[in-house]
mmCIF file of C-alpha atoms in Angstrom:
data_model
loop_
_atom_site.group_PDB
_atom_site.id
_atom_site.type_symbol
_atom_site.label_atom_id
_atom_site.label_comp_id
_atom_site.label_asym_id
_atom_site.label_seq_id
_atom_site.Cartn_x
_atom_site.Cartn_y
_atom_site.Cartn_z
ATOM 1 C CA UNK Y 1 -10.974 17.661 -11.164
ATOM 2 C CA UNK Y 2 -9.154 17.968 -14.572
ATOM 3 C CA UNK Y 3 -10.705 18.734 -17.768
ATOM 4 C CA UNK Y 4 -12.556 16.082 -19.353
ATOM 5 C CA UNK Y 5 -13.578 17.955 -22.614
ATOM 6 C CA UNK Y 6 -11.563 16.238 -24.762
ATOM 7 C CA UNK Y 7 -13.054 13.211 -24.341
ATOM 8 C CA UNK Y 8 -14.241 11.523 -27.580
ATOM 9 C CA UNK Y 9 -17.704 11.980 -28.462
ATOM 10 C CA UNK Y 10 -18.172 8.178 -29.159
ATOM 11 C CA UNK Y 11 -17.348 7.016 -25.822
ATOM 12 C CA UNK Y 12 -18.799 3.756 -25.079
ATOM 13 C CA UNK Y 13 -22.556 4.013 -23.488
ATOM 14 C CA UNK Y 14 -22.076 4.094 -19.686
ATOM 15 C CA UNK Y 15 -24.206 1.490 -17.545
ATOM 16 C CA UNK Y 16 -26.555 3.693 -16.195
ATOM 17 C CA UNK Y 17 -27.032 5.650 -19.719
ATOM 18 C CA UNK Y 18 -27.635 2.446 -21.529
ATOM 19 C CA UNK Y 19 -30.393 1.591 -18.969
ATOM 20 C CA UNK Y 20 -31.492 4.756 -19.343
ATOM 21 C CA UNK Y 21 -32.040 5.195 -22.837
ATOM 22 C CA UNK Y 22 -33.319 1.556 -23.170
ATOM 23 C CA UNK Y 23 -36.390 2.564 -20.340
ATOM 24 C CA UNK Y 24 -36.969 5.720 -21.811
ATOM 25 C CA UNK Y 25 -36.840 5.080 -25.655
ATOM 26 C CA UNK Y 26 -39.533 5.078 -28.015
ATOM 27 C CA UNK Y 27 -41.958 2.052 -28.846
ATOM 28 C CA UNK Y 28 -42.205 -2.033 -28.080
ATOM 29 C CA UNK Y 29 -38.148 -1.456 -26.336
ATOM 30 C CA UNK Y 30 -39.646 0.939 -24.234
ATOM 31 C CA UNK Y 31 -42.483 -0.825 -22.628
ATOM 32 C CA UNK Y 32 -40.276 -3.916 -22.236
ATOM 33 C CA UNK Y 33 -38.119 -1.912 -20.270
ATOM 34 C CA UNK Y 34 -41.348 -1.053 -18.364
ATOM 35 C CA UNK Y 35 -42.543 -3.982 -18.155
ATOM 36 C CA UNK Y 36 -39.659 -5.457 -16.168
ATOM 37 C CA UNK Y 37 -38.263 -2.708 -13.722
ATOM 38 C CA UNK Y 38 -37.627 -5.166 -10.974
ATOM 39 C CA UNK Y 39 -35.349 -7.710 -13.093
ATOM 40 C CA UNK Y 40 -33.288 -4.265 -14.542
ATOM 41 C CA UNK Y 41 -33.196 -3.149 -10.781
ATOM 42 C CA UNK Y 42 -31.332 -6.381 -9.752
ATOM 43 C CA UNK Y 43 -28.723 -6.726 -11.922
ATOM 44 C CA UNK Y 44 -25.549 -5.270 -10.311
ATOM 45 C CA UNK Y 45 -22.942 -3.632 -11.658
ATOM 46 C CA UNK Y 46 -19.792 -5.703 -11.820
ATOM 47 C CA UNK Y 47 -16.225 -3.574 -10.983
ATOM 48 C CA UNK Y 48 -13.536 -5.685 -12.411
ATOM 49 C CA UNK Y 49 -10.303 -5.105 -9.556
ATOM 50 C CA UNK Y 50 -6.968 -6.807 -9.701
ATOM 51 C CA UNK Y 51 -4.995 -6.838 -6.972
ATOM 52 C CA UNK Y 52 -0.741 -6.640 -6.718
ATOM 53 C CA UNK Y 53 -0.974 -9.715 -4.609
ATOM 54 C CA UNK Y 54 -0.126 -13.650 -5.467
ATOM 55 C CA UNK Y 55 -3.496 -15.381 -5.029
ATOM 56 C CA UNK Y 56 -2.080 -17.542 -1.804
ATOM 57 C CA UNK Y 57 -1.165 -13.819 -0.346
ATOM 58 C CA UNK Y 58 -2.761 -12.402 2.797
ATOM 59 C CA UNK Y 59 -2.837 -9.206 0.969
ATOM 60 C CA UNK Y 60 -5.252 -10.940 -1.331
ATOM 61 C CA UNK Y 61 -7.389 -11.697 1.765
ATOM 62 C CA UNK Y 62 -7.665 -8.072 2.623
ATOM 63 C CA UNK Y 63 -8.226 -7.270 -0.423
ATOM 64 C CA UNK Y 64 -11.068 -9.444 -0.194
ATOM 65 C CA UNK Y 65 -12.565 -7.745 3.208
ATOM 66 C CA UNK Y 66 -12.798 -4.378 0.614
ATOM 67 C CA UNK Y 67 -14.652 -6.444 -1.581
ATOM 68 C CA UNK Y 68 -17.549 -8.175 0.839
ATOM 69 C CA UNK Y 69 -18.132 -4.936 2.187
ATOM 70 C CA UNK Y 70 -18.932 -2.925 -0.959
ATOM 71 C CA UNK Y 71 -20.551 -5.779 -1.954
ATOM 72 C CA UNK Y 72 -22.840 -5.811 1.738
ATOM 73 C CA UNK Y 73 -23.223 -2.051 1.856
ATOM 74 C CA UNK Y 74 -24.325 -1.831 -2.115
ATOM 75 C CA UNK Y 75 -27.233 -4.530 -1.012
ATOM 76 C CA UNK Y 76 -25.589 -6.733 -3.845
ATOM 77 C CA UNK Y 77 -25.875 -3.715 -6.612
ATOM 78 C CA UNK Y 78 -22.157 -3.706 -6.541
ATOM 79 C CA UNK Y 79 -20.456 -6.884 -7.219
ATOM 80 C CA UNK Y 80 -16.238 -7.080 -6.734
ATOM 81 C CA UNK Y 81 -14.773 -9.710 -9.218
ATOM 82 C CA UNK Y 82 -11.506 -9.890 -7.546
ATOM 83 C CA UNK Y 83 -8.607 -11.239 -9.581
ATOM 84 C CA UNK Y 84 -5.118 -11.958 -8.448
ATOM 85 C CA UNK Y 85 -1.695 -10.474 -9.522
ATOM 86 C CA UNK Y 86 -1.176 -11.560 -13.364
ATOM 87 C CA UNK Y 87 -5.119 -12.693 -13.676
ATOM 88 C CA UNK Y 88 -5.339 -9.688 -16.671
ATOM 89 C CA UNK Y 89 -1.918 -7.426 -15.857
ATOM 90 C CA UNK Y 90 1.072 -8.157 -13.799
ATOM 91 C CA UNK Y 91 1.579 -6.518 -10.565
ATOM 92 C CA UNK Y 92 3.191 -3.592 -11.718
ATOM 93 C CA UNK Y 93 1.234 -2.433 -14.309
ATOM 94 C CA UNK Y 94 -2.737 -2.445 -12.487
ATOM 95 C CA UNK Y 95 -2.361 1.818 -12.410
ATOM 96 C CA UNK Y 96 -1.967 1.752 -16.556
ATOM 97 C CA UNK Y 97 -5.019 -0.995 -16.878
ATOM 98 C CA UNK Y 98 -7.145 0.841 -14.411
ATOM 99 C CA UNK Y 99 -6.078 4.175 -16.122
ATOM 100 C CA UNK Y 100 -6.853 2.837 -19.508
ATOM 101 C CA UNK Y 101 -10.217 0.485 -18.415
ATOM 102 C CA UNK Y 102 -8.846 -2.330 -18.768
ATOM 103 C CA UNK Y 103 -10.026 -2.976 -15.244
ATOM 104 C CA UNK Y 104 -12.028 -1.085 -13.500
ATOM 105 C CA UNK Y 105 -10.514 -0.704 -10.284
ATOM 106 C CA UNK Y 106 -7.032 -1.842 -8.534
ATOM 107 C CA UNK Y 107 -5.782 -2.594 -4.607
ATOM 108 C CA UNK Y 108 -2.482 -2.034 -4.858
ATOM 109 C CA UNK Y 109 0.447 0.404 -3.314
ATOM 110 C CA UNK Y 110 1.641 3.794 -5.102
ATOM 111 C CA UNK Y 111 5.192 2.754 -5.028
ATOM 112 C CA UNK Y 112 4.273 0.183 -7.961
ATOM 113 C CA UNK Y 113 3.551 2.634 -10.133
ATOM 114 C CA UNK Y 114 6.827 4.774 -9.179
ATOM 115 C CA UNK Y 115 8.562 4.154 -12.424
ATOM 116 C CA UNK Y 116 5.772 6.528 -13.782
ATOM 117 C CA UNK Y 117 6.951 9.446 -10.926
ATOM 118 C CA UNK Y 118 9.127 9.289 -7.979
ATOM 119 C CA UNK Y 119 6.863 11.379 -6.282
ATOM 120 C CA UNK Y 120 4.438 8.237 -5.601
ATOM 121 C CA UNK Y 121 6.761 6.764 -2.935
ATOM 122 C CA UNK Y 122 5.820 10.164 -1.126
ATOM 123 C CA UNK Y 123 2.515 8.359 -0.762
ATOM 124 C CA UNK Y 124 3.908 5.367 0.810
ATOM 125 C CA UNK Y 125 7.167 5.090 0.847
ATOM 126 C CA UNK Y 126 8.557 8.619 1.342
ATOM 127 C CA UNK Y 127 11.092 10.120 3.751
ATOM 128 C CA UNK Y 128 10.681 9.403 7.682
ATOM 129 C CA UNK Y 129 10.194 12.623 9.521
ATOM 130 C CA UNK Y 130 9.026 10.606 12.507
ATOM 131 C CA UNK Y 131 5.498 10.080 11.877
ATOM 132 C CA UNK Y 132 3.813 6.028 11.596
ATOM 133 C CA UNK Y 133 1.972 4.842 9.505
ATOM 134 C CA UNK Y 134 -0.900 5.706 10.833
ATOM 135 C CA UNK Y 135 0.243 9.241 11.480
ATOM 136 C CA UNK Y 136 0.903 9.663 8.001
ATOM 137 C CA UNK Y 137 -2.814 7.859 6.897
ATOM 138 C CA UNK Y 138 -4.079 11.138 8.658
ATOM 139 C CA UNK Y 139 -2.229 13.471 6.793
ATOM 140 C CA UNK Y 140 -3.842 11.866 4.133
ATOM 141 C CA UNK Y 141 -7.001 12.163 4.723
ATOM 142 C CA UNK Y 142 -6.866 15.986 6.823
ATOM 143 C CA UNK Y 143 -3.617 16.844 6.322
ATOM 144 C CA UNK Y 144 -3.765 17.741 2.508
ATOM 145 C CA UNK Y 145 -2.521 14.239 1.266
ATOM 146 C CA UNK Y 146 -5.295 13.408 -1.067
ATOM 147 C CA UNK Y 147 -5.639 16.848 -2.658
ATOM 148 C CA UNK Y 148 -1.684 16.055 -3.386
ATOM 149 C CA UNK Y 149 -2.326 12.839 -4.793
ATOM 150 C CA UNK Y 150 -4.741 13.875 -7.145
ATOM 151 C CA UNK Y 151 -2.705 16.622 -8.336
ATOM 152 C CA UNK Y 152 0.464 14.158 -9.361
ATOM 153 C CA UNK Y 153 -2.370 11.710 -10.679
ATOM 154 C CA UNK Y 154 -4.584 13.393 -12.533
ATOM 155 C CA UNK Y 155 -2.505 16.797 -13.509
ATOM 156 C CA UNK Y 156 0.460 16.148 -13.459
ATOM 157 C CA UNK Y 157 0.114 12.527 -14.758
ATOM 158 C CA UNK Y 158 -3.033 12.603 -16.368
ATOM 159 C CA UNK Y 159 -4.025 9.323 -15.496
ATOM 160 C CA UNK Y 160 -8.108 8.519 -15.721
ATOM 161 C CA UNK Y 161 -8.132 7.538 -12.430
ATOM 162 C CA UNK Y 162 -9.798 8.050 -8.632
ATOM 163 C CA UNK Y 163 -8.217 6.876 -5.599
ATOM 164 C CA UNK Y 164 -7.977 6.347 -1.644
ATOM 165 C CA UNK Y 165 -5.755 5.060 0.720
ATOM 166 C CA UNK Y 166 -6.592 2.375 3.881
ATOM 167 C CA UNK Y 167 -4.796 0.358 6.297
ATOM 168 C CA UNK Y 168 -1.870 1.621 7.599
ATOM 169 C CA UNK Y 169 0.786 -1.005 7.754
ATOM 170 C CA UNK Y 170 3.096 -1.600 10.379
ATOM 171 C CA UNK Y 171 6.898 -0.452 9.457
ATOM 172 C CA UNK Y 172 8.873 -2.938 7.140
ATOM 173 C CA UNK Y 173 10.556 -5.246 8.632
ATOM 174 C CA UNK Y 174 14.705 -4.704 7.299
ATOM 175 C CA UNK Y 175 14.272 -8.210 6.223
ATOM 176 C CA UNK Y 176 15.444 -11.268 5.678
ATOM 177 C CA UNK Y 177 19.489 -12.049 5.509
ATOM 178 C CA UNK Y 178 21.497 -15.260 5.310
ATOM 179 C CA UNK Y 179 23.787 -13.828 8.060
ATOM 180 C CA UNK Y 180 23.484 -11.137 10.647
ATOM 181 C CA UNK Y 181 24.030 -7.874 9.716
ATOM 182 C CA UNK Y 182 24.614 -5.371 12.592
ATOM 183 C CA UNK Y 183 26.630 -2.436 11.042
ATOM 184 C CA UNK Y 184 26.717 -0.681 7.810
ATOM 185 C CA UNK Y 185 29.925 -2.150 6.301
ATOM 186 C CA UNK Y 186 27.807 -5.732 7.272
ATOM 187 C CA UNK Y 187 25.171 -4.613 4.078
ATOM 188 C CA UNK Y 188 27.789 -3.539 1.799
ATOM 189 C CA UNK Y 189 27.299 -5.141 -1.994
ATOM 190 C CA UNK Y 190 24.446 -7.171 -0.939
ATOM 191 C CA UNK Y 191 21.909 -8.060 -3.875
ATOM 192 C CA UNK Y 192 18.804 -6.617 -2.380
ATOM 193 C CA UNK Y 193 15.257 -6.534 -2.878
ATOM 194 C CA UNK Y 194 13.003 -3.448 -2.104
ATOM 195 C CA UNK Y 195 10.714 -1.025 -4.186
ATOM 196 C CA UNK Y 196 10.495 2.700 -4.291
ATOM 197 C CA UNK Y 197 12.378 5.150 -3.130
ATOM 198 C CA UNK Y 198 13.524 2.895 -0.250
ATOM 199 C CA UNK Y 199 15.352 1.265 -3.527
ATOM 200 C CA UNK Y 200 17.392 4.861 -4.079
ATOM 201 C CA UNK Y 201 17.806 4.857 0.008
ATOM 202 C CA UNK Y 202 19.508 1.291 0.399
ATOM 203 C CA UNK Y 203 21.789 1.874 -2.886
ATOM 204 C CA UNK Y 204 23.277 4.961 -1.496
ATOM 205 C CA UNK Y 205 23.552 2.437 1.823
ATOM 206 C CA UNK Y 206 25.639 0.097 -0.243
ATOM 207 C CA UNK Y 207 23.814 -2.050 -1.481
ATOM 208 C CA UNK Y 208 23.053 -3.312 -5.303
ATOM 209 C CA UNK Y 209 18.853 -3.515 -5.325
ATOM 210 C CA UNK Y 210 16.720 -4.619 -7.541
ATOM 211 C CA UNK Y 211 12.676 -3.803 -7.601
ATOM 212 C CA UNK Y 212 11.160 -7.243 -8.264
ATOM 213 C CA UNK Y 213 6.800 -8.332 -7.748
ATOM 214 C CA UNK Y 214 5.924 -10.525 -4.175
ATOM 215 C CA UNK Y 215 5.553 -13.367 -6.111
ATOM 216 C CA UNK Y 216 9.353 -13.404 -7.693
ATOM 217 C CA UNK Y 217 11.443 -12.709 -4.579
ATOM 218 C CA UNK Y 218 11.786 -16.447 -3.298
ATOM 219 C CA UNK Y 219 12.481 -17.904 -6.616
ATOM 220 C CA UNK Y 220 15.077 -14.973 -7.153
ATOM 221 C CA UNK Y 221 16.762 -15.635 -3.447
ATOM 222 C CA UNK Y 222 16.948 -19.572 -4.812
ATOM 223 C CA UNK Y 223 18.778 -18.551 -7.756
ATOM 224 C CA UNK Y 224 21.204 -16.324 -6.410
ATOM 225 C CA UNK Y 225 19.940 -13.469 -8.104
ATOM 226 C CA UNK Y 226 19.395 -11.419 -4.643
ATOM 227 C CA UNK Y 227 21.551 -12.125 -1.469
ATOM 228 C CA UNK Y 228 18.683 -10.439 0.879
ATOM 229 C CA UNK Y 229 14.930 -9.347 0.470
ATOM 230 C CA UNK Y 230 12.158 -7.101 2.573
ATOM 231 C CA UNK Y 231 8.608 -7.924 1.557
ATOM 232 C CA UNK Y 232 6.359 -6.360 4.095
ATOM 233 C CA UNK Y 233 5.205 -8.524 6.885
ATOM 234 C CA UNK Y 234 5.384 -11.754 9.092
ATOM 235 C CA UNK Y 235 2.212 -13.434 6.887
ATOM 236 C CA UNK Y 236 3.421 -12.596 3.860
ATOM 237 C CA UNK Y 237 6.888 -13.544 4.254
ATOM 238 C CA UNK Y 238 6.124 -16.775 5.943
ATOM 239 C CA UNK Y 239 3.571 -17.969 3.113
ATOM 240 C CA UNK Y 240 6.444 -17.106 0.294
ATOM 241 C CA UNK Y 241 8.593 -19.241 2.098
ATOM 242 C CA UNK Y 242 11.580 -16.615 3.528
ATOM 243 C CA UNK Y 243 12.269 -19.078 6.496
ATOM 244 C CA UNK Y 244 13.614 -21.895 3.492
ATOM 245 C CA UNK Y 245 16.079 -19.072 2.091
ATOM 246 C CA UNK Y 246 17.185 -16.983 5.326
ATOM 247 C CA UNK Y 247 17.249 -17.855 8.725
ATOM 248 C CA UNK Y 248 17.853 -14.179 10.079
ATOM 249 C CA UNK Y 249 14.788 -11.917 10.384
ATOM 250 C CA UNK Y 250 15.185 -8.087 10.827
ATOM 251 C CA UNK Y 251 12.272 -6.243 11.968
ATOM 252 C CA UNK Y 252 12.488 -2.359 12.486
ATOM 253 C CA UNK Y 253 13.132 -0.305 9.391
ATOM 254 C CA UNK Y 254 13.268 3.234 8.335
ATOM 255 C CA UNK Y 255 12.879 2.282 4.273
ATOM 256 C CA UNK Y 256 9.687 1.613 4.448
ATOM 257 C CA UNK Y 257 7.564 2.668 7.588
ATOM 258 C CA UNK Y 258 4.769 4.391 6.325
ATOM 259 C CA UNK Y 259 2.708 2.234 3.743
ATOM 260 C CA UNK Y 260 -1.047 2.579 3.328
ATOM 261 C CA UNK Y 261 -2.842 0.154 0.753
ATOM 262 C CA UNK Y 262 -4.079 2.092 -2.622
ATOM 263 C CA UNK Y 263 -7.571 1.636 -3.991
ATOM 264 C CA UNK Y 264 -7.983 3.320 -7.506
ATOM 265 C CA UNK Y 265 -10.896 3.357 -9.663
ATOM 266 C CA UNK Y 266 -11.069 4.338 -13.649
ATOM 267 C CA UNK Y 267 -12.345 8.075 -13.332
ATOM 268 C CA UNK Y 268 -15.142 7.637 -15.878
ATOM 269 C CA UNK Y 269 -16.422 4.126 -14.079
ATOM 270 C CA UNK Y 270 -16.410 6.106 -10.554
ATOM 271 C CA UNK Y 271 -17.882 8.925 -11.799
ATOM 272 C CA UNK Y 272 -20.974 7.207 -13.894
ATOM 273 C CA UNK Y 273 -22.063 5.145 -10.620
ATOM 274 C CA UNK Y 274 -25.053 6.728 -8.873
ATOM 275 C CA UNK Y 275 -23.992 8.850 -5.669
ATOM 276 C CA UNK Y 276 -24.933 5.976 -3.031
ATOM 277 C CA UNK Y 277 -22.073 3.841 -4.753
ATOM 278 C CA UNK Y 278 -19.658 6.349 -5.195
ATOM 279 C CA UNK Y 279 -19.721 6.909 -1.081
ATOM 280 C CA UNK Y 280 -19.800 2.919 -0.493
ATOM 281 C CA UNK Y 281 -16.504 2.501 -3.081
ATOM 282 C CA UNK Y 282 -15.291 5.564 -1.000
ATOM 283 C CA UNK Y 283 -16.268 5.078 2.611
ATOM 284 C CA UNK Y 284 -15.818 1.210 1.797
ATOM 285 C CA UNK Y 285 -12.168 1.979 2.050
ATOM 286 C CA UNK Y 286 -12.583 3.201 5.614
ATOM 287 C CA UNK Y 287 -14.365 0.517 6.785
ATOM 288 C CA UNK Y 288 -12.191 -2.384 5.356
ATOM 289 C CA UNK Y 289 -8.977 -0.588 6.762
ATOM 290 C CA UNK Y 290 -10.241 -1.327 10.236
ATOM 291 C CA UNK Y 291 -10.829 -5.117 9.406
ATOM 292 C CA UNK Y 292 -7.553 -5.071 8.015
ATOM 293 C CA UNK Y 293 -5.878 -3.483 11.076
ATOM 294 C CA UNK Y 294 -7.332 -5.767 12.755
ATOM 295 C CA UNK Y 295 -6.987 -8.981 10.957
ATOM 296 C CA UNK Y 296 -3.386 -7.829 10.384
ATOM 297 C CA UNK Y 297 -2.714 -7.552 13.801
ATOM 298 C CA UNK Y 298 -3.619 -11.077 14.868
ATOM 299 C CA UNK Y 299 -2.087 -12.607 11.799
ATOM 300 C CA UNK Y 300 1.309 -10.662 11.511
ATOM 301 C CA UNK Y 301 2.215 -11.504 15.629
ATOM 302 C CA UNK Y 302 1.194 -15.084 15.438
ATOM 303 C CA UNK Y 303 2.789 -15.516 12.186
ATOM 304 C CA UNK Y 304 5.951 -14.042 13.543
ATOM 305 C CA UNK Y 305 5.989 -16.311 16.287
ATOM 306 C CA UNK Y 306 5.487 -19.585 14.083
ATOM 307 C CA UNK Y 307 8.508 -18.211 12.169
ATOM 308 C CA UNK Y 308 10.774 -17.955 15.159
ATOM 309 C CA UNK Y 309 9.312 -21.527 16.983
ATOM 310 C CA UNK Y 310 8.654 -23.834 13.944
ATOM 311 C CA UNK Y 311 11.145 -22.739 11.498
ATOM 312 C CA UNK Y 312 13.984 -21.932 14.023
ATOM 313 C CA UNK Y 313 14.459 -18.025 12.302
ATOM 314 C CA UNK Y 314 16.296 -15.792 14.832
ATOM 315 C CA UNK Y 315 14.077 -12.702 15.109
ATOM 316 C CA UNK Y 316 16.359 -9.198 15.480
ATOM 317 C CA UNK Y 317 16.016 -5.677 15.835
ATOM 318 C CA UNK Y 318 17.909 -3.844 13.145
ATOM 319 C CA UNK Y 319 20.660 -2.160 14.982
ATOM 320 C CA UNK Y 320 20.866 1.432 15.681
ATOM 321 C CA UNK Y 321 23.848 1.811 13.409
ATOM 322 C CA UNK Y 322 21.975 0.655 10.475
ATOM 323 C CA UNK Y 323 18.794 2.993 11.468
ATOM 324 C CA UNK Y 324 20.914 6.000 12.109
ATOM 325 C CA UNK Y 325 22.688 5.295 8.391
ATOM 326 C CA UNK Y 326 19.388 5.218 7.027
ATOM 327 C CA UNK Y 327 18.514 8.566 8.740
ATOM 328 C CA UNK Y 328 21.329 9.890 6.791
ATOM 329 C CA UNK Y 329 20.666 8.401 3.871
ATOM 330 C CA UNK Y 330 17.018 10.241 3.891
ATOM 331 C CA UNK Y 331 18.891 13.318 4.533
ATOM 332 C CA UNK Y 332 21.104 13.236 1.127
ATOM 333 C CA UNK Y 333 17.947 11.857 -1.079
ATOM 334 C CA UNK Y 334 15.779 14.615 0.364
ATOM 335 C CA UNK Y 335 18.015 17.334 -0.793
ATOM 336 C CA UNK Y 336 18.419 15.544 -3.720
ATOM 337 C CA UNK Y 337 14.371 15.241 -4.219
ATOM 338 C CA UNK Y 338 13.866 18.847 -3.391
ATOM 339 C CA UNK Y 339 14.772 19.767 -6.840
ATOM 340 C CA UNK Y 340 11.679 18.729 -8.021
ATOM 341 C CA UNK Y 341 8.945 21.248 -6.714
ATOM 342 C CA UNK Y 342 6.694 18.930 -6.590
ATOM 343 C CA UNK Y 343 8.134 16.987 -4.605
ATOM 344 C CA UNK Y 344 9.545 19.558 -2.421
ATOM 345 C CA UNK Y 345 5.556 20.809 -1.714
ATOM 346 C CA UNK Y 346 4.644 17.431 -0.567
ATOM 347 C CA UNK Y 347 7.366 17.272 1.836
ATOM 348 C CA UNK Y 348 7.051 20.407 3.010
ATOM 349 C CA UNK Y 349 3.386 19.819 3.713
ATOM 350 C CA UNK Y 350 4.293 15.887 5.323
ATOM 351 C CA UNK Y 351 7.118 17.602 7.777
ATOM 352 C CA UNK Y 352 4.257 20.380 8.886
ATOM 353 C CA UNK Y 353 1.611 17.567 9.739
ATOM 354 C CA UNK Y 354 4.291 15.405 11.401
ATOM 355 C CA UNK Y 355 6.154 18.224 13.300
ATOM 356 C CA UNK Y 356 2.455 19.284 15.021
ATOM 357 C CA UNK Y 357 0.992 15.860 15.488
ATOM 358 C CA UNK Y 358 3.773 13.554 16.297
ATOM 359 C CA UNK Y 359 4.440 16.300 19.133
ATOM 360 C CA UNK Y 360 1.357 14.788 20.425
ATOM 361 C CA UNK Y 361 1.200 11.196 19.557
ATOM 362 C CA UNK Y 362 4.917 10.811 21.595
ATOM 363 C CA UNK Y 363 4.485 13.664 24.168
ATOM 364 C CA UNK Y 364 0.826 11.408 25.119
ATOM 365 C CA UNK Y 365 2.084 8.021 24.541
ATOM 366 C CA UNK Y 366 2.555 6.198 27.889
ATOM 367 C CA UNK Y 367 5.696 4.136 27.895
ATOM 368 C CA UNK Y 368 4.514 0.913 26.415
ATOM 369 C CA UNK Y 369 7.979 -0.597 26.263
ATOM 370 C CA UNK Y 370 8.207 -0.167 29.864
ATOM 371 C CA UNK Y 371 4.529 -1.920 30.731
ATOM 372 C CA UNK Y 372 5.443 -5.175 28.218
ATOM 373 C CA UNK Y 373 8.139 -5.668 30.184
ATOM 374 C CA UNK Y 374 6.799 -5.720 33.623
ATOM 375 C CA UNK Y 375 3.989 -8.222 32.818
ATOM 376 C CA UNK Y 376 5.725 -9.625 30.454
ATOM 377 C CA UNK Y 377 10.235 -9.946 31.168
ATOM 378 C CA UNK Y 378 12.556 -10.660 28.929
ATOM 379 C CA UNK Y 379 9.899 -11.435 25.880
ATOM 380 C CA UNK Y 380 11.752 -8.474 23.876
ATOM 381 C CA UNK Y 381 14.683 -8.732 21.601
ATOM 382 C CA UNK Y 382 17.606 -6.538 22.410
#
């Protein structure tokens, strides 16, 4: 943990000192406060969290499985008022409210906050060494991940702030393009959306990018102001309306295939809550990433289906040219990112965690491929 002596002396009164001083000061405020224990004992604590997400998102459902479960495991003394994208801050700027207390908590991703540091795509939407999402969710959590991201938020940063990661996504679809693409020189000068450092990846690719919220990437397309766009997923991408501008869907993608959500609390607000609460804001993460795998899961494939049957989108694999490019692409940014030896540590300790346990995740994976297709031929795009 950093150094908090700096902080000023007049601080506002935290919840539980201000209860705490009003039970246990002197005369008629004092018994009052004794008199009523039960009606202090049932007020909860409400955590202000925005979300990144347009209120008609899916995201902002998930979002909202985080929320009924704090609120369930807390016994109601925890209450989530969940706002939408723009509700206090836009979507790019919940790290700096949560930092400052503007909010007290944010569901979000790191690479929103990468104009601060490049380093938080490493948390997200880094380099692909081979490891999923899910692979990289574990080095997280036991593969020195979290010590790392406290470092670059709290040192190195100094942001105010506390915060896990949950879910891990399925990899980014390539996205959505007006024609097919199928080699490199197919992508070349295309307007594109994407965030991160899958934005430095795809410019050294070719194309011209630009980094814009969920919420603005359909009106953009409609304008003219992008030619092509990746969001994240089937659900999303269906509810902004992608099958109106684009009728060529590109799943597969080595920009962005290792996204976890980000849940950040305000350091002094996390820290003030009694232990109990701290684990249920912590362990709450844990459980809603499960309801969100699974929720995700069913949504994403049934969504993707209603996009290729009721909206007549032809669904494609990105081509191998196109992933091999981006392989190479990785290559020349990583050398490039290694300057910074911050960066470089992170890598270094993402390539250890992936080299050892992707060995086993692919050397114990049956062939799934091969079992689709025998119960279920020809279902699979080349």
């Amino acid at each position: 943990m950093s150094d908090q002596t700096n902080k000023p002396a007049t601080a506002d009164l935290s919840r539980r000192t201000f209860l705490r001083r009003g039970m246990l000061g002197g005369g008629v405020a004092a018994g009052a406060a004794l008199a009523a224990p039960a009606v202090l004992a049932q007020s909860p604590i409400v955590m202000k969290m925005q979300t990144s997400w347009p209120a008609s998102d899916i995201w902002q459902e998930m979002a909202q499985h985080y929320a009924n479960r704090v609120e369930a495991m807390s016994a109601g003394r925890l209450r989530v008022d969940l706002l939408p994208a723009g509700a206090v801050v836009g979507a790019f700027q919940v790290m700096d409210a949560v930092s400052d207390g503007v909010i007290d908590a944010m569901h979000s991703v790191p690479v929103y906050w990468y104009g601060k540091s490049k380093n938080a795509s490493f948390f997200g939407t880094g380099p692909v060494f081979g490891g999923s999402a899910t692979t990289m969710l574990g080095w997280f959590h036991q593969g020195g991940g979290a010590e790392l991201y406290r470092e670059l938020t709290q040192d190195i940063l100094g942001l105010n702030v506390v915060g896990f990661m949950g879910f891990p996504m399925p990899a980014q679809p390539f996205g959505w393009f007006k024609t097919e693409v199928n080699t490199v020189a197919d992508i070349q000068g295309f307007k594109y959306r994407t965030v991160g450092l899958a934005a430095d990846l795809l410019q050294a690719m070719g194309m011209s990018v630009a980094q814009l919220p969920g919420g603005e990437i359909v009106p953009a397309m409609e304008r003219g102001v992008i030619d092509a766009f990746e969001f994240n997923n089937p659900s999303s991408d269906l509810r902004f309306g992608a099958p109106d501008v684009a009728k060529n869907y590109y799943l597969s993608s080595y920009h962005q295939a290792s996204e976890s959500f980000e849940f950040v609390f305000n350091r002094d607000f996390f820290e003030d809550l009694e232990p109990d609460l701290q684990a249920i804001l912590e362990h709450g993460v844990e459980a809603a990433s499960t309801a969100n795998t699974a929720f995700a899961l069913d949504n994403y494939s049934s969504d993707l289906q209603r996009i290729r049957d009721e909206f007549g989108v032809t669904i494609h694999r990105t081509s191998q040219e196109i992933l091999s490019a981006q392989l190479e692409a990785w290559d020349q940014l990583i050398a490039d990112l290694e300057n910074d030896p911050f960066a470089k540590r992170v890598m270094d300790s993402q390539r250890e965690w992936v080299e050892r346990v992707t060995y086993y995740e692919l050397m114990n994976a049956p062939d799934y491929r091969l079992a689709y297709e025998h119960y279920f031929p020809g279902r699979l795009a080349l």
